[in-house]
PDB file of C-alpha atoms in Angstrom:
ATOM      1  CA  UNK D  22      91.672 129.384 105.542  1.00 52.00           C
ATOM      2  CA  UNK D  23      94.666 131.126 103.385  1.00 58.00           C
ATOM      3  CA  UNK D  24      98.108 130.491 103.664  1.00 62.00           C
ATOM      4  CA  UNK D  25     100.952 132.866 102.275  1.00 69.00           C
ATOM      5  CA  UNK D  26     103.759 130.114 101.198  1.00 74.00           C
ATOM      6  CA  UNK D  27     107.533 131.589 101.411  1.00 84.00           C
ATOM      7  CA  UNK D  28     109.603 131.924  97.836  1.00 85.00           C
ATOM      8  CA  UNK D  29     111.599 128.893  99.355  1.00 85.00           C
ATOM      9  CA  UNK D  30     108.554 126.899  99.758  1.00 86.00           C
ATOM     10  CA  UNK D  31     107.411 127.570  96.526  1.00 85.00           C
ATOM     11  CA  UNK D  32     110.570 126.715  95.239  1.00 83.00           C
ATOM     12  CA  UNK D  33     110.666 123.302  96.957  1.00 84.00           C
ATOM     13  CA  UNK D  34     107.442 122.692  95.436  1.00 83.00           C
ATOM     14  CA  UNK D  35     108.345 123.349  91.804  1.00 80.00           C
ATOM     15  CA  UNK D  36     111.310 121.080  92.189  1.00 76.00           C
ATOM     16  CA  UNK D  37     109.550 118.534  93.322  1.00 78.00           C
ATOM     17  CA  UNK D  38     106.659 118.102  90.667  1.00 72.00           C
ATOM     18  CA  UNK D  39     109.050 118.979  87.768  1.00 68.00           C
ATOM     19  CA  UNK D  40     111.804 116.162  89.159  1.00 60.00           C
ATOM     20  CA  UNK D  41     112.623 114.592  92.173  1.00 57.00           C
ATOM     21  CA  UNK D  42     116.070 113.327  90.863  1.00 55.00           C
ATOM     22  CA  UNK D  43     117.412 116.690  90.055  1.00 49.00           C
ATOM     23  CA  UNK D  44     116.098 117.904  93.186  1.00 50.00           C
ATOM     24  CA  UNK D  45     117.945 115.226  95.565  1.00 53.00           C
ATOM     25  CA  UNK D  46     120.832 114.101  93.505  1.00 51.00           C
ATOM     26  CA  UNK D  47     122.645 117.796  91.644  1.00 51.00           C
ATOM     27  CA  UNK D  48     121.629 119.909  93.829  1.00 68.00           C
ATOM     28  CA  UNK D  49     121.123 117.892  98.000  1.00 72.00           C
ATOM     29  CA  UNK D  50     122.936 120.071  99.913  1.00 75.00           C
ATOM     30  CA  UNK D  51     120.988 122.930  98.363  1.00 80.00           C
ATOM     31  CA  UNK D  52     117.731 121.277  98.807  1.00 82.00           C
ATOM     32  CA  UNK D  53     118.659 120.519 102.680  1.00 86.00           C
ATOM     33  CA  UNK D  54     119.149 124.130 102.836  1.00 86.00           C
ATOM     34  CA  UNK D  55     116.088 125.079 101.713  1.00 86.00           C
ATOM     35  CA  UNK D  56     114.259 122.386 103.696  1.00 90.00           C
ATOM     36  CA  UNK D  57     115.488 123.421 107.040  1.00 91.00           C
ATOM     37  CA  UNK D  58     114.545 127.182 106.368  1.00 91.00           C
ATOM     38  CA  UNK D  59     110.725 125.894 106.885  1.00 92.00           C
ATOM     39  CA  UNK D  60     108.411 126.743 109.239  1.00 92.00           C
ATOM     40  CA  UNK D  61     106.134 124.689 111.174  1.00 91.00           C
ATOM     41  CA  UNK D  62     103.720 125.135 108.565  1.00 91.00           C
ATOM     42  CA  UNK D  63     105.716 124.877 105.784  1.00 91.00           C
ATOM     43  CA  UNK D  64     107.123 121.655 106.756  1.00 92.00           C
ATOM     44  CA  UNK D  65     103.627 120.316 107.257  1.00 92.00           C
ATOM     45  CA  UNK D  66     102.419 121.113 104.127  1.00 91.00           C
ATOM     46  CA  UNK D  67     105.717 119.978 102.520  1.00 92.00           C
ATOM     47  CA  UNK D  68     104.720 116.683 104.213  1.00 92.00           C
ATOM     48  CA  UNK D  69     101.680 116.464 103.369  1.00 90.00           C
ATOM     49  CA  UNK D  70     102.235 117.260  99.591  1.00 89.00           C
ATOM     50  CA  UNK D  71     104.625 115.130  99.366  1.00 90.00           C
ATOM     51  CA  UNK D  72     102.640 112.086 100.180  1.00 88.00           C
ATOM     52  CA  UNK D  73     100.337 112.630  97.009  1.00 86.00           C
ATOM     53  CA  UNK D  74     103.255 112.908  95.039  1.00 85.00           C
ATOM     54  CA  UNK D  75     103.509 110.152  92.474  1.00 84.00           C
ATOM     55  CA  UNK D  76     106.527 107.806  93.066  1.00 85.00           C
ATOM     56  CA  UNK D  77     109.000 108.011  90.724  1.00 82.00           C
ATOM     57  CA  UNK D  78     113.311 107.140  90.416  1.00 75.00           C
ATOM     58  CA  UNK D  79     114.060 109.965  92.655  1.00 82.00           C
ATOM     59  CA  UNK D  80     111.508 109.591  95.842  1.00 87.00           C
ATOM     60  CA  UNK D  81     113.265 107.738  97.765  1.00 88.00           C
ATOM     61  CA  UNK D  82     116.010 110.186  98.020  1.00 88.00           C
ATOM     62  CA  UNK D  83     114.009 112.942  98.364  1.00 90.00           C
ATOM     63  CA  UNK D  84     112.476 110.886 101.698  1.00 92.00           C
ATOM     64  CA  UNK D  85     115.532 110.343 102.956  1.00 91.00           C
ATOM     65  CA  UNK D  86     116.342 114.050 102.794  1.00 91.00           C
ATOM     66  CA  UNK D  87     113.069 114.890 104.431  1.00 93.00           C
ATOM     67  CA  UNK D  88     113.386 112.330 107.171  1.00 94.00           C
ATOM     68  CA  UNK D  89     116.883 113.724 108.248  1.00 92.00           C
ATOM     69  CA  UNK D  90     115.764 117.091 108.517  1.00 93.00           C
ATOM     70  CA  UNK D  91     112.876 115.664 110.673  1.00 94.00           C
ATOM     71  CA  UNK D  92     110.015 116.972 107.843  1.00 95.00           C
ATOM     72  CA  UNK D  93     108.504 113.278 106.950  1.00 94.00           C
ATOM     73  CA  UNK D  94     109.821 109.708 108.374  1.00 92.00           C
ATOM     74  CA  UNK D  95     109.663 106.781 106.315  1.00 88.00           C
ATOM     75  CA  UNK D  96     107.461 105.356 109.327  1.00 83.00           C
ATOM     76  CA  UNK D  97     104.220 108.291 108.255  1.00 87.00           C
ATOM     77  CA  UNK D  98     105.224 108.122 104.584  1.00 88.00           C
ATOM     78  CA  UNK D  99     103.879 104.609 104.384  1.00 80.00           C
ATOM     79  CA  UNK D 100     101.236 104.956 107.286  1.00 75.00           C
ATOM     80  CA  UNK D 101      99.807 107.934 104.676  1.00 77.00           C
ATOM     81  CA  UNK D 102      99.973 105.913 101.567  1.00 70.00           C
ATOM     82  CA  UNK D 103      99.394 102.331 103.183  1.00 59.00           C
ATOM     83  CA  UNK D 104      95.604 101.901 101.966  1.00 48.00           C
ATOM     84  CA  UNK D 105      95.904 103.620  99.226  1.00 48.00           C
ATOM     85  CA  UNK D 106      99.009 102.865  96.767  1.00 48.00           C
ATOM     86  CA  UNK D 107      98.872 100.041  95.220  1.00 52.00           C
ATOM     87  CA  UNK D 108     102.394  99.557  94.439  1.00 67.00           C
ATOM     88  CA  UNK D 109     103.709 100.507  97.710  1.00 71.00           C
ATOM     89  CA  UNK D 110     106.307  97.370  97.598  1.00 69.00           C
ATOM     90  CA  UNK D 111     108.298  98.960  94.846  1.00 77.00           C
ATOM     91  CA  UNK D 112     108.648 101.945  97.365  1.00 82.00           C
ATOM     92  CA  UNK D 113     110.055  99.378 100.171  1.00 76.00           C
ATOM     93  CA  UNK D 114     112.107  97.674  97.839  1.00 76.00           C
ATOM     94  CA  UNK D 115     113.620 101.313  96.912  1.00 83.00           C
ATOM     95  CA  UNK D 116     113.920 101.721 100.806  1.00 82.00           C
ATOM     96  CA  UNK D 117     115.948  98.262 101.068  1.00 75.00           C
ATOM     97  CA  UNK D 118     117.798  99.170  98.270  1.00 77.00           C
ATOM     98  CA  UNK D 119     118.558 102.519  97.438  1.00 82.00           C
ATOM     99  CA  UNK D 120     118.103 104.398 101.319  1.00 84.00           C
ATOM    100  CA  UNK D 121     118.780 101.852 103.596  1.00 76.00           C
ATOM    101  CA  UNK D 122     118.067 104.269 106.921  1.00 84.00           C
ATOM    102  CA  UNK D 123     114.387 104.217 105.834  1.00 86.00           C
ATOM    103  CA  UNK D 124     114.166 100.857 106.415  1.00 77.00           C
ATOM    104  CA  UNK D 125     115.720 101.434 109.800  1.00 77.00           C
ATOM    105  CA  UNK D 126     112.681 104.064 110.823  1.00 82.00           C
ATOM    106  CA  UNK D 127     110.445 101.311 110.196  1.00 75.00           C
ATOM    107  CA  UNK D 128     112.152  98.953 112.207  1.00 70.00           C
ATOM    108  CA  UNK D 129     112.692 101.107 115.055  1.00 70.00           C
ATOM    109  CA  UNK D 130     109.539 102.791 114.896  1.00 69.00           C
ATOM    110  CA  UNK D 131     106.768 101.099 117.322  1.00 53.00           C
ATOM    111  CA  UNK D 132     104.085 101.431 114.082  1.00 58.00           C
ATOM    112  CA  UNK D 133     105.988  99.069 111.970  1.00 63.00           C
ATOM    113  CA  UNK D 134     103.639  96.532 113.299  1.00 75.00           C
ATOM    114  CA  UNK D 135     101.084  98.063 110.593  1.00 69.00           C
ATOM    115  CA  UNK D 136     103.475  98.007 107.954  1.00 68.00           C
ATOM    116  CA  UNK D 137     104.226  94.478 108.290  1.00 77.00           C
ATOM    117  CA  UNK D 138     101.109  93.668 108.883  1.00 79.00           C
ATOM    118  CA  UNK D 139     100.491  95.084 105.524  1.00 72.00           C
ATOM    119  CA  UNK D 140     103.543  93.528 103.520  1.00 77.00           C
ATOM    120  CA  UNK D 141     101.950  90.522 104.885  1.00 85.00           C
ATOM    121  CA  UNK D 142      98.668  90.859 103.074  1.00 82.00           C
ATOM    122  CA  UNK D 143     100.124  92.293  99.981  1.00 77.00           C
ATOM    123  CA  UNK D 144     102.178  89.215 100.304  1.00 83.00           C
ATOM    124  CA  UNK D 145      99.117  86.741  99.883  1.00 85.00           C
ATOM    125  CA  UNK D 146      97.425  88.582  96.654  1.00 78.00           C
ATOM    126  CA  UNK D 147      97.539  87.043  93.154  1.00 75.00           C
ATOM    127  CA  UNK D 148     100.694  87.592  91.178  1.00 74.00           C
ATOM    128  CA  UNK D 149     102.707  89.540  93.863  1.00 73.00           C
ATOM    129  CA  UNK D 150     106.083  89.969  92.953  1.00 70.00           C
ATOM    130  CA  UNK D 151     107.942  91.564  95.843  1.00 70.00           C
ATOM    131  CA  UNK D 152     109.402  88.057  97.109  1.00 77.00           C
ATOM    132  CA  UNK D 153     112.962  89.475  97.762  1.00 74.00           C
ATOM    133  CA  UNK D 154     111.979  92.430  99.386  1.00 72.00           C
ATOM    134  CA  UNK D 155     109.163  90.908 101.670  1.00 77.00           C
ATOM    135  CA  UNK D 156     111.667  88.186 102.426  1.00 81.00           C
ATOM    136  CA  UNK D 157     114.501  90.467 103.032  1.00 78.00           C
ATOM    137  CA  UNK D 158     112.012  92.701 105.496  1.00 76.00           C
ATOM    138  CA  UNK D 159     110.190  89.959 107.270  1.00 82.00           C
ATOM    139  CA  UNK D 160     113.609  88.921 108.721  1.00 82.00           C
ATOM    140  CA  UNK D 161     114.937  92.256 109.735  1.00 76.00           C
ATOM    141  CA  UNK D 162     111.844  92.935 111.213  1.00 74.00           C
ATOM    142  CA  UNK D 163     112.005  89.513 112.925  1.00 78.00           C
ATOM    143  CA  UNK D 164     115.505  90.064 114.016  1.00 78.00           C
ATOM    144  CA  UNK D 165     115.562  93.480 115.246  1.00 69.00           C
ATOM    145  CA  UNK D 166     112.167  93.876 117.101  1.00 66.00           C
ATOM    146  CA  UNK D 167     111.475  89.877 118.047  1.00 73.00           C
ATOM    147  CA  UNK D 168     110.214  90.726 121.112  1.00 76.00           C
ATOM    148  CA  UNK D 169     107.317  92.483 119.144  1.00 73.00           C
ATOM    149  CA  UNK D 170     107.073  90.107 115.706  1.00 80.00           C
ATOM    150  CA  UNK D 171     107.839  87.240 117.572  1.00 86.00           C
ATOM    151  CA  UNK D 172     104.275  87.328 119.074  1.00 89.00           C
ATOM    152  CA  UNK D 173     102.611  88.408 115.940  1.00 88.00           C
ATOM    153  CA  UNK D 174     103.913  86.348 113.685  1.00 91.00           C
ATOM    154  CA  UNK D 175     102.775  83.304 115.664  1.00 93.00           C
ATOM    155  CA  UNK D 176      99.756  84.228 115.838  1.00 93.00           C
ATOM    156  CA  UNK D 177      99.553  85.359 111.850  1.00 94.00           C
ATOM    157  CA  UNK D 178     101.050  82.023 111.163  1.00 96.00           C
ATOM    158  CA  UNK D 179      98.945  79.368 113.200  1.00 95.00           C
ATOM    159  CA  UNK D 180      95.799  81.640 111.480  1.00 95.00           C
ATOM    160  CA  UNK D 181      97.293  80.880 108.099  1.00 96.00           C
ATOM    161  CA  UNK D 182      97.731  76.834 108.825  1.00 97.00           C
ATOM    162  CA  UNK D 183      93.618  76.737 109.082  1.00 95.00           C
ATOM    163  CA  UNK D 184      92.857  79.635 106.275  1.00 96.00           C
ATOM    164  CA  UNK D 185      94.981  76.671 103.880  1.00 96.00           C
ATOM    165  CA  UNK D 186      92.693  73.941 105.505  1.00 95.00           C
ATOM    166  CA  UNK D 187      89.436  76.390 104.458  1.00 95.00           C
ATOM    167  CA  UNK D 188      90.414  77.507 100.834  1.00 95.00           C
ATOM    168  CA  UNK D 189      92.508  73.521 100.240  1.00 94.00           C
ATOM    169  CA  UNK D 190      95.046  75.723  98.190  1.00 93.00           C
ATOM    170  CA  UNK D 191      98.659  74.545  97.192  1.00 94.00           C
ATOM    171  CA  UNK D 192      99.899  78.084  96.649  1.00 92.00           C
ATOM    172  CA  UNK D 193      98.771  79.356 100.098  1.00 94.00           C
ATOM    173  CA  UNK D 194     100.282  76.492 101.745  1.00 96.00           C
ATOM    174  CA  UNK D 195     103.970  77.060  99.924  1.00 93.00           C
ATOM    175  CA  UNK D 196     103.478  80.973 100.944  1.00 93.00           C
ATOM    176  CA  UNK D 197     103.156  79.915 104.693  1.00 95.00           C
ATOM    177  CA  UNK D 198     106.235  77.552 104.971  1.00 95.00           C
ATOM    178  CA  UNK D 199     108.141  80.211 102.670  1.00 92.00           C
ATOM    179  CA  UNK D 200     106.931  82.614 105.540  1.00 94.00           C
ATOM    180  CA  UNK D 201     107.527  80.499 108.206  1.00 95.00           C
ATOM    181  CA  UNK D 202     111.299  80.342 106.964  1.00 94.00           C
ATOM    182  CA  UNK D 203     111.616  83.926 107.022  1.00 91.00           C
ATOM    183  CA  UNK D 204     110.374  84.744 110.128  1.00 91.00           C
ATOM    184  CA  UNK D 205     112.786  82.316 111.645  1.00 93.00           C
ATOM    185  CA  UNK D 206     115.874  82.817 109.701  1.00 90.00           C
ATOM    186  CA  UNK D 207     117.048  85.886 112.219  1.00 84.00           C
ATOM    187  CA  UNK D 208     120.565  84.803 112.676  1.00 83.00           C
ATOM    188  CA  UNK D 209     123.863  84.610 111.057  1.00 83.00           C
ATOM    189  CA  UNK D 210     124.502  81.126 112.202  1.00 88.00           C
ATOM    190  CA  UNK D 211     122.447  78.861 109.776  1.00 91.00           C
ATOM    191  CA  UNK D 212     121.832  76.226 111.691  1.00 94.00           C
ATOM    192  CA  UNK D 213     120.222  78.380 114.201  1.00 93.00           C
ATOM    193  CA  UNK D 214     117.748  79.118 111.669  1.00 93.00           C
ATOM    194  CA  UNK D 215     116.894  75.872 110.675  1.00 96.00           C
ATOM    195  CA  UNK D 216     116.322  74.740 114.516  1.00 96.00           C
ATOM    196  CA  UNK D 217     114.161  77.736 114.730  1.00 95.00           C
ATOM    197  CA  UNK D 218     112.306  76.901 111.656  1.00 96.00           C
ATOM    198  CA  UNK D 219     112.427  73.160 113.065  1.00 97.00           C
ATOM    199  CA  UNK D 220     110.936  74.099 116.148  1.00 97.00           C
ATOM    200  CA  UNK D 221     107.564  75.921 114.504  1.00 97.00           C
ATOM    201  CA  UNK D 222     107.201  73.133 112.332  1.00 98.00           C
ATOM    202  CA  UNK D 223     107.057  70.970 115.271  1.00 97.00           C
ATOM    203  CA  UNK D 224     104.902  73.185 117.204  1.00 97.00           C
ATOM    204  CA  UNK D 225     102.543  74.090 114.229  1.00 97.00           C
ATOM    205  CA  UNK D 226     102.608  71.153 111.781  1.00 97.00           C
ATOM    206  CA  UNK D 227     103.953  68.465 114.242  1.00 97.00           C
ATOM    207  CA  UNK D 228     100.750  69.788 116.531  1.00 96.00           C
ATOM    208  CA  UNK D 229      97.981  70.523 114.304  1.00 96.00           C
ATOM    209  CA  UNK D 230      95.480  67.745 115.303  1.00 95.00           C
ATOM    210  CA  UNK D 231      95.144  69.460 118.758  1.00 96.00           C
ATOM    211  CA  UNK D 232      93.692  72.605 116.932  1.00 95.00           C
ATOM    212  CA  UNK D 233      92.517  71.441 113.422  1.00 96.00           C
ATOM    213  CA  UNK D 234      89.390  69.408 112.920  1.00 95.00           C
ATOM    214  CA  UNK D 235      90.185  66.042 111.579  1.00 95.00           C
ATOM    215  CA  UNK D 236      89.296  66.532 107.581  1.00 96.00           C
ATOM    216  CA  UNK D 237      91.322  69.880 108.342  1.00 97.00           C
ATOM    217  CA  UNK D 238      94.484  68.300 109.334  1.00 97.00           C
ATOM    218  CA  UNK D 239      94.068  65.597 105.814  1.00 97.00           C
ATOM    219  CA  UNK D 240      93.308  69.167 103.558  1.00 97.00           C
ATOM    220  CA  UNK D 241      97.081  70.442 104.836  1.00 97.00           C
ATOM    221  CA  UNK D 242      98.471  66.816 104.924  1.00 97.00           C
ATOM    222  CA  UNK D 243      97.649  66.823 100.953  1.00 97.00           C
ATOM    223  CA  UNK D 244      98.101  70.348 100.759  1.00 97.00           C
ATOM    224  CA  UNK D 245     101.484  69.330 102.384  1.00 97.00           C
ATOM    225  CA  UNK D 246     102.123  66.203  99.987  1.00 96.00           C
ATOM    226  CA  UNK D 247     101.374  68.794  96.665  1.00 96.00           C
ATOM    227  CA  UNK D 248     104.380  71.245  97.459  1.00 95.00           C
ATOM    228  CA  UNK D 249     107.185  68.273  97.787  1.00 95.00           C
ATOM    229  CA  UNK D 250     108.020  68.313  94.346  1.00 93.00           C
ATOM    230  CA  UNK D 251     108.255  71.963  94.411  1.00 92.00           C
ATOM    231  CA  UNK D 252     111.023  71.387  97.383  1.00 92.00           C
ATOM    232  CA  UNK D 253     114.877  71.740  96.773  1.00 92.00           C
ATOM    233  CA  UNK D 254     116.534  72.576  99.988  1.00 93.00           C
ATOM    234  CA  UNK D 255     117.509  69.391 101.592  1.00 94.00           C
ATOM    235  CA  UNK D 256     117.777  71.156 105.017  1.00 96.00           C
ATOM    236  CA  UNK D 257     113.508  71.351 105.434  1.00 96.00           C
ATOM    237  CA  UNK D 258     113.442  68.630 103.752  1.00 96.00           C
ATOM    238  CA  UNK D 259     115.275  66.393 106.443  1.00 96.00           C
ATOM    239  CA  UNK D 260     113.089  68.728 109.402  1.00 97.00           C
ATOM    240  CA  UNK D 261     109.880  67.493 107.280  1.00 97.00           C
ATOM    241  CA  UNK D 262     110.874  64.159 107.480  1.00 96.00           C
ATOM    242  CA  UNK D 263     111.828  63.501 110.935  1.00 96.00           C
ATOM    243  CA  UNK D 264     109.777  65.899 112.938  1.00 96.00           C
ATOM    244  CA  UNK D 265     106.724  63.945 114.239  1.00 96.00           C
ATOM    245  CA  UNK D 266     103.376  64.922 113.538  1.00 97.00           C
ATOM    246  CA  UNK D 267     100.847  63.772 116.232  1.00 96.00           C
ATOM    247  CA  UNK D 268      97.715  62.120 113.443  1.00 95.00           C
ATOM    248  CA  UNK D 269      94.257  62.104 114.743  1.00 94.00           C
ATOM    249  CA  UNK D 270      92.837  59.088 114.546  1.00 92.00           C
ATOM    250  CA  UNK D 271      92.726  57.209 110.880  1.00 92.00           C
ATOM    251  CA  UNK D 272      95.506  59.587 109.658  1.00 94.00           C
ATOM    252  CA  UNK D 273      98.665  57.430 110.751  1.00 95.00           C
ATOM    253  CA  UNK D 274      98.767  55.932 106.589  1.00 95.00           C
ATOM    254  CA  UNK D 275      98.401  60.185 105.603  1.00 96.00           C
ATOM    255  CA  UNK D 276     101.017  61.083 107.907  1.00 97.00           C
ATOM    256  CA  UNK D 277     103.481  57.793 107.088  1.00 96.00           C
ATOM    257  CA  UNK D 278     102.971  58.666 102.855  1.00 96.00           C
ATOM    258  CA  UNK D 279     104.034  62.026 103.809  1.00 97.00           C
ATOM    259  CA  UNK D 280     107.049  61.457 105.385  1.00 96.00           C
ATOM    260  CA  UNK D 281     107.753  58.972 102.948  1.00 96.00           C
ATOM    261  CA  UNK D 282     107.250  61.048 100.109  1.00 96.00           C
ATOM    262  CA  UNK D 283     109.783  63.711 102.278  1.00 96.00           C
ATOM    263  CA  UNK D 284     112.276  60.976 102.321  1.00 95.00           C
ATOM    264  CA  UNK D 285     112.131  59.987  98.888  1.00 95.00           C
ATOM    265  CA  UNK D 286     112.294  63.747  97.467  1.00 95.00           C
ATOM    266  CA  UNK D 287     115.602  64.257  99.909  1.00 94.00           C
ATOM    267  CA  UNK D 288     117.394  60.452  98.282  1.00 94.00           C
ATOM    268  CA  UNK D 289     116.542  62.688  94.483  1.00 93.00           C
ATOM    269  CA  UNK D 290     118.282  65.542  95.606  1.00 93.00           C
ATOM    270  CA  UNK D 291     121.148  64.397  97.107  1.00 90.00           C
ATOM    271  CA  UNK D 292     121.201  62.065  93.950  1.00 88.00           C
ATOM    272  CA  UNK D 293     121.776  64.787  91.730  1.00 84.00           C
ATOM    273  CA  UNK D 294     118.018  65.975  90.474  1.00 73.00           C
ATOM    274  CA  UNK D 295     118.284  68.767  88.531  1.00 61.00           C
ATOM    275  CA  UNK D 296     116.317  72.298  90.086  1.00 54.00           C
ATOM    276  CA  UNK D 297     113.151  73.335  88.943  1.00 52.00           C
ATOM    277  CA  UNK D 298     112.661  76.717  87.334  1.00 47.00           C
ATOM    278  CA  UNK D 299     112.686  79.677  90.093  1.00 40.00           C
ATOM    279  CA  UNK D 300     109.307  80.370  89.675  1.00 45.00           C
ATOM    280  CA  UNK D 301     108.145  77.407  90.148  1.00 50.00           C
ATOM    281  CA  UNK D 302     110.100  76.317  93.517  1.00 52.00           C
ATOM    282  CA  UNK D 303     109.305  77.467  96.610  1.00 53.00           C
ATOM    283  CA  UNK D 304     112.832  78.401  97.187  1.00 51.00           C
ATOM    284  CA  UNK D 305     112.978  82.102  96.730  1.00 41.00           C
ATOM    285  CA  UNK D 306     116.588  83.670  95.478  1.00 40.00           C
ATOM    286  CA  UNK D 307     117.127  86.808  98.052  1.00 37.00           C
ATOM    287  CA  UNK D 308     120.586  87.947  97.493  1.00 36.00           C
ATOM    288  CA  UNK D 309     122.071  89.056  94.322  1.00 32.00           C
TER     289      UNK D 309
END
């Protein structure tokens, strides 16, 4: 099947593949124009062109024009390219950044669930770098659709407390409290988020011998012990400490050295130890 394209369409087209920028930035009320002289047709085909488009400085403004003019949300642009863009957090971070209101479709959209679901297992593979953006997400997300991520999230994190008992990993334990922070710091008020964060410790960490075999619950107890020193927010640090976590039986000493350990790492920090390189901590800078 042939398609005649209109002079506008082809126009849109060239502009596009030669340079986003100087479509969307010297000339956007022109390009708006142009874009809302489409047909149904044409703005399909737009859409779906523009999703094979490589992305590059001047994308996400070009989105952001589409989306307005109702041609391509934010919420299909990343449902299109979710399986197969490999850098598809550098085009969220350009969301959170650069065109704010694209974030907002996701949120408000009900298929966000996929995306985060996504960011989530982008999150998890080796040498990701997107911590500020996933962070930043994760907590919108959390804050503005609870009733939906509350649920998930849960769910996504009690399944991460036994994949870190099955693969005994340090790194994948420090990714689920990092997480687990994120997904309950949804509020303005601080402490808030720390008795939110201090009540899924309790009922995920402080509970885990009632669904964790007993050499599971040691693997995160250890797991647990490893990612102290990597600790500098006395906050968790005093919620580690003091929260009780039930032992199975023969893991009172685990749980006591544990706590202990907690303790002692808090009495270093309030004594003036000096922070550990950024990369290193499991404390995550998100604002600039």
């Amino acid at each position: 099947m042939s398609y005649s394209i209109s002079d506008n369409l082809k126009l849109i087209f060239n502009q596009l593949k030669s340079n986003t920028q100087v479509a969307c930035f010297s000339q956007r009320f022109e390009f708006t124009e142009l874009l809302e002289t489409l047909n149904a047709t044409e703005r399909y085909l737009l859409a779906a062109s523009f999703c094979k488009l490589p992305w590059d400085v001047g994308s996400v403004h070009v989105l952001a024009v589409l989306q307005k003019v109702r041609i391509l949300t934010a919420t299909e642009f990343i449902s299109r390219r979710m399986y197969t863009n490999q850098n598809i957090h550098l085009i969220l971070n350009d969301f959170l950044e650069q065109e704010y209101e694209l974030i907002t479709n996701l949120i408000i959209n009900a298929s966000f669930r996929e995306s985060l679901n996504y960011l989530l297992k982008l999150s998890t593979e080796e040498n990701f770098e997107g911590w500020k953006f996933f962070l930043i997400i994760l907590q919108t997300l959390s804050s503005s659709n609870n009733k939906v991520t509350g649920p998930f999230m849960h769910k996504y994190l009690k399944s991460r407390i036994k994949h870190c008992a099955s693969v005994n990993n340090k790194e994948t334990v420090m990714h689920l409290l990092l997480t687990a922070r994120a997904f309950t710091a949804t509020d303005m008020d601080i402490q808030k988020n720390l008795n939110s964060y201090a009540d899924w410790y309790k009922a995920n960490i402080g509970e885990m011998k009632y669904y964790l075999k007993p050499e599971e619950f040691q693997t995160i107890l250890h797991l647990l012990q490893e990612c102290i020193d990597y600790e500098m927010e006395e906050d968790y640090l005093e919620i580690h400490s003091t929260i009780v976590i039930s032992p199975p039986v023969l893991c009172s000493k685990l749980v006591h050295a544990y706590k202990n350990k907690c303790k002692q790492r808090l009495k270093q920090i309030k004594g003036g130890l000096q922070n550990v390189d950024i990369n290193e901590s499991i404390v995550i800078e998100i604002s600039n």
